[in-house]
PDB file of C-alpha atoms and ligand atoms in Angstrom:
ATOM      1  CA  MET A  15      15.509   3.747 -28.174  1.00  0.00           C
ATOM      2  CA  SER A  16      15.405   4.888 -24.575  1.00  0.00           C
ATOM      3  CA  ILE A  17      13.536   6.133 -21.570  1.00  0.00           C
ATOM      4  CA  VAL A  18      14.894   9.236 -19.836  1.00  0.00           C
ATOM      5  CA  LEU A  19      15.714   9.266 -16.120  1.00  0.00           C
ATOM      6  CA  GLY A  20      17.604  12.127 -14.502  1.00  0.00           C
ATOM      7  CA  GLY A  21      18.465  13.566 -17.910  1.00  0.00           C
ATOM      8  CA  ILE A  22      20.101  10.321 -19.026  1.00  0.00           C
ATOM      9  CA  ALA A  23      18.758   8.126 -21.837  1.00  0.00           C
ATOM     10  CA  HIS A  24      18.544   4.530 -20.595  1.00  0.00           C
ATOM     11  CA  GLU A  25      18.303   1.587 -22.929  1.00  0.00           C
ATOM     12  CA  VAL A  26      16.146  -1.151 -21.438  1.00  0.00           C
ATOM     13  CA  GLU A  27      17.132  -4.602 -22.625  1.00  0.00           C
ATOM     14  CA  GLY A  28      14.348  -6.210 -24.642  1.00  0.00           C
ATOM     15  CA  LEU A  29      12.142  -3.100 -24.577  1.00  0.00           C
ATOM     16  CA  ARG A  30      11.320  -1.085 -27.655  1.00  0.00           C
ATOM     17  CA  SER A  31      10.877   2.532 -26.595  1.00  0.00           C
ATOM     18  CA  VAL A  32      11.023   6.014 -28.080  1.00  0.00           C
ATOM     19  CA  SER A  33      11.788   9.044 -25.919  1.00  0.00           C
ATOM     20  CA  TYR A  34      11.935  12.741 -26.744  1.00  0.00           C
ATOM     21  CA  LEU A  35      15.707  12.379 -26.864  1.00  0.00           C
ATOM     22  CA  ASP A  36      15.308   9.736 -29.605  1.00  0.00           C
ATOM     23  CA  ASP A  37      12.592  11.445 -31.663  1.00  0.00           C
ATOM     24  CA  PRO A  38      10.698  14.490 -30.350  1.00  0.00           C
ATOM     25  CA  LYS A  39       8.139  14.186 -33.146  1.00  0.00           C
ATOM     26  CA  ILE A  40       7.027  10.729 -32.019  1.00  0.00           C
ATOM     27  CA  ALA A  41       7.537  11.406 -28.308  1.00  0.00           C
ATOM     28  CA  PRO A  42       7.136  15.146 -27.683  1.00  0.00           C
ATOM     29  CA  ARG A  43       7.883  16.124 -24.109  1.00  0.00           C
ATOM     30  CA  ILE A  44       4.744  16.626 -22.014  1.00  0.00           C
ATOM     31  CA  THR A  45       3.547  20.187 -21.463  1.00  0.00           C
ATOM     32  CA  ASP A  46       1.625  19.678 -18.199  1.00  0.00           C
ATOM     33  CA  SER A  47       4.088  18.905 -15.411  1.00  0.00           C
ATOM     34  CA  ASP A  48       5.665  20.231 -12.242  1.00  0.00           C
ATOM     35  CA  ALA A  49       9.106  19.993 -10.711  1.00  0.00           C
ATOM     36  CA  ARG A  50       9.575  16.759  -8.752  1.00  0.00           C
ATOM     37  CA  LYS A  51      10.296  17.540  -5.123  1.00  0.00           C
ATOM     38  CA  ARG A  52       9.221  14.374  -3.312  1.00  0.00           C
ATOM     39  CA  ARG A  53      10.492  10.814  -3.435  1.00  0.00           C
ATOM     40  CA  VAL A  54       8.658   8.675  -6.012  1.00  0.00           C
ATOM     41  CA  ARG A  55       7.049   5.742  -4.201  1.00  0.00           C
ATOM     42  CA  SER A  56       4.527   4.379  -6.687  1.00  0.00           C
ATOM     43  CA  VAL A  57       3.897   3.495 -10.297  1.00  0.00           C
ATOM     44  CA  ILE A  58       0.251   3.957 -11.306  1.00  0.00           C
ATOM     45  CA  VAL A  59      -1.168   1.992 -14.237  1.00  0.00           C
ATOM     46  CA  HIS A  60      -4.028   3.302 -16.383  1.00  0.00           C
ATOM     47  CA  THR A  61      -5.972   2.200 -19.453  1.00  0.00           C
ATOM     48  CA  THR A  62      -6.711   4.764 -22.135  1.00  0.00           C
ATOM     49  CA  SER A  63     -10.468   4.144 -22.123  1.00  0.00           C
ATOM     50  CA  GLY A  64     -10.609   3.744 -18.345  1.00  0.00           C
ATOM     51  CA  THR A  65     -12.601   0.567 -18.754  1.00  0.00           C
ATOM     52  CA  CYS A  66     -11.649  -2.946 -19.778  1.00  0.00           C
ATOM     53  CA  ARG A  67     -15.237  -4.034 -20.659  1.00  0.00           C
ATOM     54  CA  ALA A  68     -14.676  -7.592 -21.913  1.00  0.00           C
ATOM     55  CA  GLY A  69     -11.197  -7.396 -20.399  1.00  0.00           C
ATOM     56  CA  LYS A  70      -9.685  -9.630 -23.018  1.00  0.00           C
ATOM     57  CA  VAL A  71      -5.987 -10.131 -23.569  1.00  0.00           C
ATOM     58  CA  LYS A  72      -5.142 -11.201 -27.098  1.00  0.00           C
ATOM     59  CA  PRO A  73      -1.960 -13.126 -27.934  1.00  0.00           C
ATOM     60  CA  GLY A  74       0.882 -11.349 -29.721  1.00  0.00           C
ATOM     61  CA  ARG A  75       0.660  -7.687 -30.633  1.00  0.00           C
ATOM     62  CA  LEU A  76      -0.382  -5.296 -33.382  1.00  0.00           C
ATOM     63  CA  ALA A  77       2.270  -4.660 -36.049  1.00  0.00           C
ATOM     64  CA  THR A  78       1.951  -0.930 -35.419  1.00  0.00           C
ATOM     65  CA  ASP A  79      -0.311   1.152 -33.187  1.00  0.00           C
ATOM     66  CA  ASP A  80      -1.166   4.540 -34.653  1.00  0.00           C
ATOM     67  CA  ARG A  81      -3.478   5.274 -31.753  1.00  0.00           C
ATOM     68  CA  ALA A  82      -0.540   5.283 -29.334  1.00  0.00           C
ATOM     69  CA  GLY A  83       1.089   8.058 -31.362  1.00  0.00           C
ATOM     70  CA  VAL A  84      -2.175   9.982 -31.561  1.00  0.00           C
ATOM     71  CA  LEU A  85      -2.600   9.833 -27.776  1.00  0.00           C
ATOM     72  CA  ALA A  86       1.022  10.763 -27.179  1.00  0.00           C
ATOM     73  CA  ARG A  87       0.612  13.900 -29.292  1.00  0.00           C
ATOM     74  CA  TYR A  88      -2.826  14.606 -27.819  1.00  0.00           C
ATOM     75  CA  GLN A  89      -1.493  14.975 -24.305  1.00  0.00           C
ATOM     76  CA  THR A  90       0.897  17.719 -25.422  1.00  0.00           C
ATOM     77  CA  ARG A  91      -1.798  19.654 -27.308  1.00  0.00           C
ATOM     78  CA  THR A  92      -5.008  19.364 -25.335  1.00  0.00           C
ATOM     79  CA  ALA A  93      -6.229  22.255 -23.185  1.00  0.00           C
ATOM     80  CA  ARG A  94      -7.228  19.624 -20.597  1.00  0.00           C
ATOM     81  CA  ARG A  95      -4.920  19.590 -17.615  1.00  0.00           C
ATOM     82  CA  VAL A  96      -3.762  16.026 -18.083  1.00  0.00           C
ATOM     83  CA  SER A  97      -0.524  14.206 -18.799  1.00  0.00           C
ATOM     84  CA  TRP A  98       1.235  10.943 -18.140  1.00  0.00           C
ATOM     85  CA  ASP A  99       4.782   9.628 -18.416  1.00  0.00           C
ATOM     86  CA  TYR A 100       4.583   6.564 -20.663  1.00  0.00           C
ATOM     87  CA  THR A 101       2.216   5.280 -23.348  1.00  0.00           C
ATOM     88  CA  VAL A 102       2.453   1.526 -23.970  1.00  0.00           C
ATOM     89  CA  GLY A 103       1.107   0.769 -27.450  1.00  0.00           C
ATOM     90  CA  ARG A 104      -0.629  -2.381 -28.601  1.00  0.00           C
ATOM     91  CA  ASP A 105       2.504  -2.934 -30.707  1.00  0.00           C
ATOM     92  CA  GLY A 106       4.561  -3.233 -27.518  1.00  0.00           C
ATOM     93  CA  VAL A 107       6.392   0.069 -28.091  1.00  0.00           C
ATOM     94  CA  VAL A 108       6.712   2.502 -25.172  1.00  0.00           C
ATOM     95  CA  ILE A 109       6.520   6.236 -25.913  1.00  0.00           C
ATOM     96  CA  ALA A 110       8.417   8.062 -23.152  1.00  0.00           C
ATOM     97  CA  GLN A 111       7.497  11.740 -22.862  1.00  0.00           C
ATOM     98  CA  ASN A 112       8.665  12.747 -19.423  1.00  0.00           C
ATOM     99  CA  ASP A 113      11.687  12.499 -17.167  1.00  0.00           C
ATOM    100  CA  PRO A 114       9.992  11.378 -13.942  1.00  0.00           C
ATOM    101  CA  VAL A 115      13.119  12.093 -11.885  1.00  0.00           C
ATOM    102  CA  GLU A 116      12.955  15.784 -12.755  1.00  0.00           C
ATOM    103  CA  ARG A 117       9.243  16.429 -13.382  1.00  0.00           C
ATOM    104  CA  TYR A 118       5.933  14.831 -12.441  1.00  0.00           C
ATOM    105  CA  SER A 119       2.965  14.404 -14.774  1.00  0.00           C
ATOM    106  CA  TRP A 120      -0.724  14.993 -14.001  1.00  0.00           C
ATOM    107  CA  HIS A 121      -2.428  11.605 -14.131  1.00  0.00           C
ATOM    108  CA  ALA A 122      -3.698  10.806 -10.627  1.00  0.00           C
ATOM    109  CA  THR A 123      -4.486  14.039  -8.746  1.00  0.00           C
ATOM    110  CA  ALA A 124      -2.867  14.143  -5.305  1.00  0.00           C
ATOM    111  CA  TRP A 125      -0.650  11.148  -6.063  1.00  0.00           C
ATOM    112  CA  ASN A 126       1.095  12.945  -8.910  1.00  0.00           C
ATOM    113  CA  PRO A 127       3.991  14.344  -6.850  1.00  0.00           C
ATOM    114  CA  ILE A 128       4.885  10.854  -5.573  1.00  0.00           C
ATOM    115  CA  SER A 129       4.121   8.680  -8.599  1.00  0.00           C
ATOM    116  CA  VAL A 130       4.794   7.852 -12.241  1.00  0.00           C
ATOM    117  CA  GLY A 131       1.881   7.280 -14.673  1.00  0.00           C
ATOM    118  CA  ILE A 132       1.636   4.655 -17.411  1.00  0.00           C
ATOM    119  CA  GLU A 133      -1.186   4.480 -19.989  1.00  0.00           C
ATOM    120  CA  LEU A 134      -1.982   1.209 -21.771  1.00  0.00           C
ATOM    121  CA  VAL A 135      -3.604   1.686 -25.189  1.00  0.00           C
ATOM    122  CA  GLN A 136      -6.639  -0.544 -25.807  1.00  0.00           C
ATOM    123  CA  ASP A 137      -8.869  -1.742 -28.627  1.00  0.00           C
ATOM    124  CA  ALA A 138     -12.350  -0.169 -28.659  1.00  0.00           C
ATOM    125  CA  ASP A 139     -13.657  -3.114 -26.620  1.00  0.00           C
ATOM    126  CA  GLY A 140     -10.911  -2.751 -23.986  1.00  0.00           C
ATOM    127  CA  THR A 141      -8.681  -5.524 -25.275  1.00  0.00           C
ATOM    128  CA  LEU A 142      -4.965  -5.494 -24.419  1.00  0.00           C
ATOM    129  CA  TYR A 143      -2.199  -7.647 -25.958  1.00  0.00           C
ATOM    130  CA  GLU A 144       0.202 -10.137 -24.398  1.00  0.00           C
ATOM    131  CA  GLU A 145       3.338  -8.532 -25.844  1.00  0.00           C
ATOM    132  CA  GLN A 146       2.079  -5.124 -24.728  1.00  0.00           C
ATOM    133  CA  LEU A 147       1.844  -6.467 -21.181  1.00  0.00           C
ATOM    134  CA  GLY A 148       5.329  -7.924 -21.585  1.00  0.00           C
ATOM    135  CA  ALA A 149       6.565  -4.433 -22.465  1.00  0.00           C
ATOM    136  CA  LEU A 150       4.754  -3.048 -19.423  1.00  0.00           C
ATOM    137  CA  VAL A 151       6.583  -5.519 -17.168  1.00  0.00           C
ATOM    138  CA  LEU A 152       9.976  -4.528 -18.619  1.00  0.00           C
ATOM    139  CA  LEU A 153       9.118  -0.843 -18.201  1.00  0.00           C
ATOM    140  CA  VAL A 154       7.951  -1.293 -14.602  1.00  0.00           C
ATOM    141  CA  ASP A 155      11.043  -3.420 -13.877  1.00  0.00           C
ATOM    142  CA  GLU A 156      13.226  -0.528 -15.044  1.00  0.00           C
ATOM    143  CA  LEU A 157      11.266   2.153 -13.183  1.00  0.00           C
ATOM    144  CA  THR A 158      11.252   0.190  -9.927  1.00  0.00           C
ATOM    145  CA  ARG A 159      14.982  -0.527 -10.358  1.00  0.00           C
ATOM    146  CA  ARG A 160      15.999   3.081 -11.046  1.00  0.00           C
ATOM    147  CA  LEU A 161      13.538   4.766  -8.693  1.00  0.00           C
ATOM    148  CA  ARG A 162      13.878   2.103  -5.994  1.00  0.00           C
ATOM    149  CA  ILE A 163      10.238   1.233  -5.606  1.00  0.00           C
ATOM    150  CA  GLN A 164       9.533  -2.148  -3.995  1.00  0.00           C
ATOM    151  CA  ARG A 165       7.885  -4.605  -6.385  1.00  0.00           C
ATOM    152  CA  GLN A 166       4.531  -5.118  -4.727  1.00  0.00           C
ATOM    153  CA  LEU A 167       0.847  -4.967  -5.654  1.00  0.00           C
ATOM    154  CA  ALA A 168      -2.571  -4.760  -3.972  1.00  0.00           C
ATOM    155  CA  TRP A 169      -3.669  -8.367  -4.062  1.00  0.00           C
ATOM    156  CA  VAL A 170      -6.080 -10.575  -2.103  1.00  0.00           C
ATOM    157  CA  GLY A 171      -6.368 -14.326  -2.584  1.00  0.00           C
ATOM    158  CA  ASP A 172      -5.711 -15.026  -6.239  1.00  0.00           C
ATOM    159  CA  ALA A 173      -6.746 -11.661  -7.678  1.00  0.00           C
ATOM    160  CA  PRO A 174      -5.645  -8.027  -7.792  1.00  0.00           C
ATOM    161  CA  VAL A 175      -7.708  -5.484  -5.863  1.00  0.00           C
ATOM    162  CA  LEU A 176      -9.518  -3.192  -8.324  1.00  0.00           C
ATOM    163  CA  SER A 177     -11.408  -0.741  -6.161  1.00  0.00           C
ATOM    164  CA  GLN A 178     -10.505   2.312  -4.147  1.00  0.00           C
ATOM    165  CA  LEU A 179      -8.211   1.503  -1.224  1.00  0.00           C
ATOM    166  CA  ALA A 180      -9.224   2.985   2.110  1.00  0.00           C
ATOM    167  CA  ARG A 181      -5.608   4.037   2.630  1.00  0.00           C
ATOM    168  CA  ALA A 182      -5.656   6.254  -0.474  1.00  0.00           C
ATOM    169  CA  ASP A 183      -7.635   9.240  -1.632  1.00  0.00           C
ATOM    170  CA  GLU A 184      -7.571  11.980  -4.242  1.00  0.00           C
ATOM    171  CA  LYS A 185      -6.847  14.776  -1.806  1.00  0.00           C
ATOM    172  CA  GLY A 186      -3.416  13.610  -0.761  1.00  0.00           C
ATOM    173  CA  ALA A 187      -4.173  13.253   2.928  1.00  0.00           C
ATOM    174  CA  LYS A 188      -3.632   9.528   2.528  1.00  0.00           C
ATOM    175  CA  GLY A 189      -1.448   7.272   0.444  1.00  0.00           C
ATOM    176  CA  VAL A 190       2.035   8.353   1.461  1.00  0.00           C
ATOM    177  CA  ASP A 191       2.466   5.104   3.406  1.00  0.00           C
ATOM    178  CA  MET A 192       1.855   3.058   0.251  1.00  0.00           C
ATOM    179  CA  VAL A 193       4.770   1.834  -1.835  1.00  0.00           C
ATOM    180  CA  GLY A 194       4.456  -0.220  -5.000  1.00  0.00           C
ATOM    181  CA  VAL A 195       2.611  -0.546  -8.303  1.00  0.00           C
ATOM    182  CA  PHE A 196      -1.007   0.580  -8.139  1.00  0.00           C
ATOM    183  CA  ALA A 197      -4.166   1.058 -10.212  1.00  0.00           C
ATOM    184  CA  HIS A 198      -5.658   4.464 -10.925  1.00  0.00           C
ATOM    185  CA  VAL A 199      -8.884   3.173  -9.350  1.00  0.00           C
ATOM    186  CA  HIS A 200      -7.036   2.682  -6.057  1.00  0.00           C
ATOM    187  CA  ASN A 201      -7.062   6.382  -5.245  1.00  0.00           C
ATOM    188  CA  THR A 202     -10.324   7.623  -6.711  1.00  0.00           C
ATOM    189  CA  LEU A 203     -14.041   6.879  -6.849  1.00  0.00           C
ATOM    190  CA  SER A 204     -14.280   8.589 -10.237  1.00  0.00           C
ATOM    191  CA  ARG A 205     -12.686   5.661 -12.097  1.00  0.00           C
ATOM    192  CA  GLY A 206     -13.856   2.079 -12.411  1.00  0.00           C
ATOM    193  CA  ALA A 207     -12.212  -1.308 -12.059  1.00  0.00           C
ATOM    194  CA  GLY A 208     -11.235  -1.096 -15.728  1.00  0.00           C
ATOM    195  CA  ASP A 209      -8.618   1.561 -14.981  1.00  0.00           C
ATOM    196  CA  PRO A 210      -6.617  -0.563 -15.596  1.00  0.00           C
ATOM    197  CA  GLY A 211      -8.380  -3.930 -15.022  1.00  0.00           C
ATOM    198  CA  PRO A 212      -6.715  -7.120 -13.780  1.00  0.00           C
ATOM    199  CA  ALA A 213      -4.448  -8.011 -16.713  1.00  0.00           C
ATOM    200  CA  PRO A 214      -1.506  -5.669 -15.962  1.00  0.00           C
ATOM    201  CA  PHE A 215      -1.323  -6.861 -12.357  1.00  0.00           C
ATOM    202  CA  ARG A 216      -1.604 -10.518 -13.319  1.00  0.00           C
ATOM    203  CA  ALA A 217       1.368 -10.000 -15.662  1.00  0.00           C
ATOM    204  CA  LEU A 218       3.419  -8.356 -12.894  1.00  0.00           C
ATOM    205  CA  ARG A 219       2.437 -11.016 -10.359  1.00  0.00           C
ATOM    206  CA  ALA A 220       3.501 -13.726 -12.809  1.00  0.00           C
ATOM    207  CA  ALA A 221       6.853 -11.915 -13.061  1.00  0.00           C
ATOM    208  CA  GLY A 222       7.326 -12.329  -9.299  1.00  0.00           C
ATOM    209  CA  TYR A 223       5.954  -9.086  -7.888  1.00  0.00           C
ATOM    210  CA  GLU A 224       4.611  -9.617  -4.371  1.00  0.00           C
ATOM    211  CA  GLY A 225       0.909  -9.308  -3.593  1.00  0.00           C
ATOM    212  CA  PHE A 226      -0.239  -7.739  -0.298  1.00  0.00           C
ATOM    213  CA  ASP A 227      -3.636  -7.054   1.215  1.00  0.00           C
ATOM    214  CA  PHE A 228      -3.079  -3.323   1.590  1.00  0.00           C
ATOM    215  CA  ALA A 229      -6.476  -2.783   3.222  1.00  0.00           C
ATOM    216  CA  ALA A 230      -5.394  -5.123   6.024  1.00  0.00           C
ATOM    217  CA  GLY A 231      -1.956  -3.463   6.242  1.00  0.00           C
ATOM    218  CA  ALA A 232      -0.187  -6.677   5.248  1.00  0.00           C
ATOM    219  CA  ASP A 233       2.475  -4.714   3.389  1.00  0.00           C
ATOM    220  CA  ARG A 234       3.378  -2.688   6.454  1.00  0.00           C
ATOM    221  CA  SER A 235       3.373  -5.631   8.866  1.00  0.00           C
ATOM    222  CA  THR A 236       5.593  -7.647   6.519  1.00  0.00           C
ATOM    223  CA  TRP A 237       7.984  -4.737   6.039  1.00  0.00           C
ATOM    224  CA  ARG A 238       8.155  -4.053   9.778  1.00  0.00           C
ATOM    225  CA  GLU A 239       9.356  -7.640  10.238  1.00  0.00           C
ATOM    226  CA  ARG A 240      11.890  -7.269   7.440  1.00  0.00           C
ATOM    227  CA  GLN A 241      13.095  -3.924   8.800  1.00  0.00           C
ATOM    228  CA  ARG A 242      13.550  -5.379  12.269  1.00  0.00           C
ATOM    229  CA  ALA A 243      15.565  -8.246  10.747  1.00  0.00           C
ATOM    230  CA  LEU A 244      17.694  -5.667   8.928  1.00  0.00           C
ATOM    231  CA  GLY A 245      18.249  -3.775  12.171  1.00  0.00           C
ATOM    232  CA  ILE A 246      16.649  -0.511  11.036  1.00  0.00           C
ATOM    233  CA  ALA A 247      13.688   1.557  12.221  1.00  0.00           C
ATOM    234  CA  ALA A 248      10.533  -0.502  11.663  1.00  0.00           C
ATOM    235  CA  ASP A 249       7.856   1.809  10.255  1.00  0.00           C
ATOM    236  CA  GLY A 250       6.671  -0.645   7.600  1.00  0.00           C
ATOM    237  CA  ILE A 251       7.266   1.834   4.765  1.00  0.00           C
ATOM    238  CA  ALA A 252      10.052   0.601   2.526  1.00  0.00           C
ATOM    239  CA  LEU A 253      11.746   3.740   1.246  1.00  0.00           C
ATOM    240  CA  ASP A 254      15.392   4.883   1.141  1.00  0.00           C
ATOM    241  CA  ASP A 255      16.630   3.546   4.495  1.00  0.00           C
ATOM    242  CA  THR A 256      15.109   0.155   3.754  1.00  0.00           C
ATOM    243  CA  CYS A 257      16.481   0.046   0.207  1.00  0.00           C
ATOM    244  CA  ALA A 258      19.950   0.932   1.512  1.00  0.00           C
ATOM    245  CA  ALA A 259      19.775  -1.803   4.169  1.00  0.00           C
ATOM    246  CA  LEU A 260      18.543  -4.339   1.623  1.00  0.00           C
ATOM    247  CA  GLU A 261      21.408  -3.429  -0.676  1.00  0.00           C
ATOM    248  CA  ARG A 262      23.915  -3.860   2.179  1.00  0.00           C
ATOM    249  CA  SER A 263      22.402  -7.282   2.814  1.00  0.00           C
ATOM    250  CA  GLY A 264      23.103  -8.234  -0.796  1.00  0.00           C
ATOM    251  CA  ARG A 265      19.813  -7.570  -2.555  1.00  0.00           C
ATOM    252  CA  ALA A 266      20.385  -5.955  -5.937  1.00  0.00           C
ATOM    253  CA  CYS A 267      19.176  -2.359  -6.294  1.00  0.00           C
ATOM    254  CA  GLY A 268      17.854  -2.450  -2.731  1.00  0.00           C
ATOM    255  CA  LEU A 269      14.756  -4.339  -3.827  1.00  0.00           C
ATOM    256  CA  TRP A 270      13.251  -7.418  -2.188  1.00  0.00           C
ATOM    257  CA  VAL A 271      12.010  -8.964  -5.434  1.00  0.00           C
ATOM    258  CA  PRO A 272      14.745  -9.534  -8.031  1.00  0.00           C
ATOM    259  CA  ARG A 273      14.178  -9.157 -11.762  1.00  0.00           C
ATOM    260  CA  PRO A 274      16.374  -9.777 -14.793  1.00  0.00           C
ATOM    261  CA  GLY A 275      18.545  -6.723 -15.452  1.00  0.00           C
ATOM    262  CA  ASP A 276      19.008  -5.745 -11.815  1.00  0.00           C
ATOM    263  CA  ALA A 277      22.653  -4.902 -11.258  1.00  0.00           C
ATOM    264  CA  PRO A 278      24.384  -6.884  -8.473  1.00  0.00           C
TER     265      PRO A 278
HETATM  266 ZN1   ZN B   7      -6.650   6.473 -15.282  1.00  0.00          ZN
END
């Protein structure tokens, strides 16, 4: 029961997952992908219907979620040029079909080379489940820990931002200065607020992920201050130099926000 990073199967404590190394029938490796050449700086969350309609979150989980398996197989068979890394079922099980260290999937156009894509399976009316969101948090904790992505979200006031961000686009001219966990809708006008809706970001925020007004550049101004305090170049983009300095200063995994499971 693993996810695969850099060719190594990682067990994630508390997370039920199936990778192609565990069972290639349940989690066949994706067929649409390219070699990863650039540093991963974002996790992008999607919903399978692209809308959350009522946007409900039900307690608990489904006992099993056949639709997750159907979608996982679909992405390896369809002639459409589409793929993603992880499918999080309504039963709270993650199907892991790519090694995002070695290859990138095709889920968010120009952001693909610098991101990892997660699909949340929904009921027909867009409903998600609390334990499914719990699994998402554990998965994003692990990805941010292993890929060294700062735990931050686009957030204003008491709500996540669910529209395109002016700093992102589909063409790839923008977005490289953005680090964190984002919505598909953040980089495209072709998706709505329901891709993936507020619930995934509320779950991550409740887990301690920081919220920044990205449109106002609050992430970059905050990181410039932190970088100055660390004595490193202050560009406001928290990538490898910043992670290394944070680690030297005692922050586990080079991340500002700690989560259970981070190594000291
Ligand atoms: Zn999407």
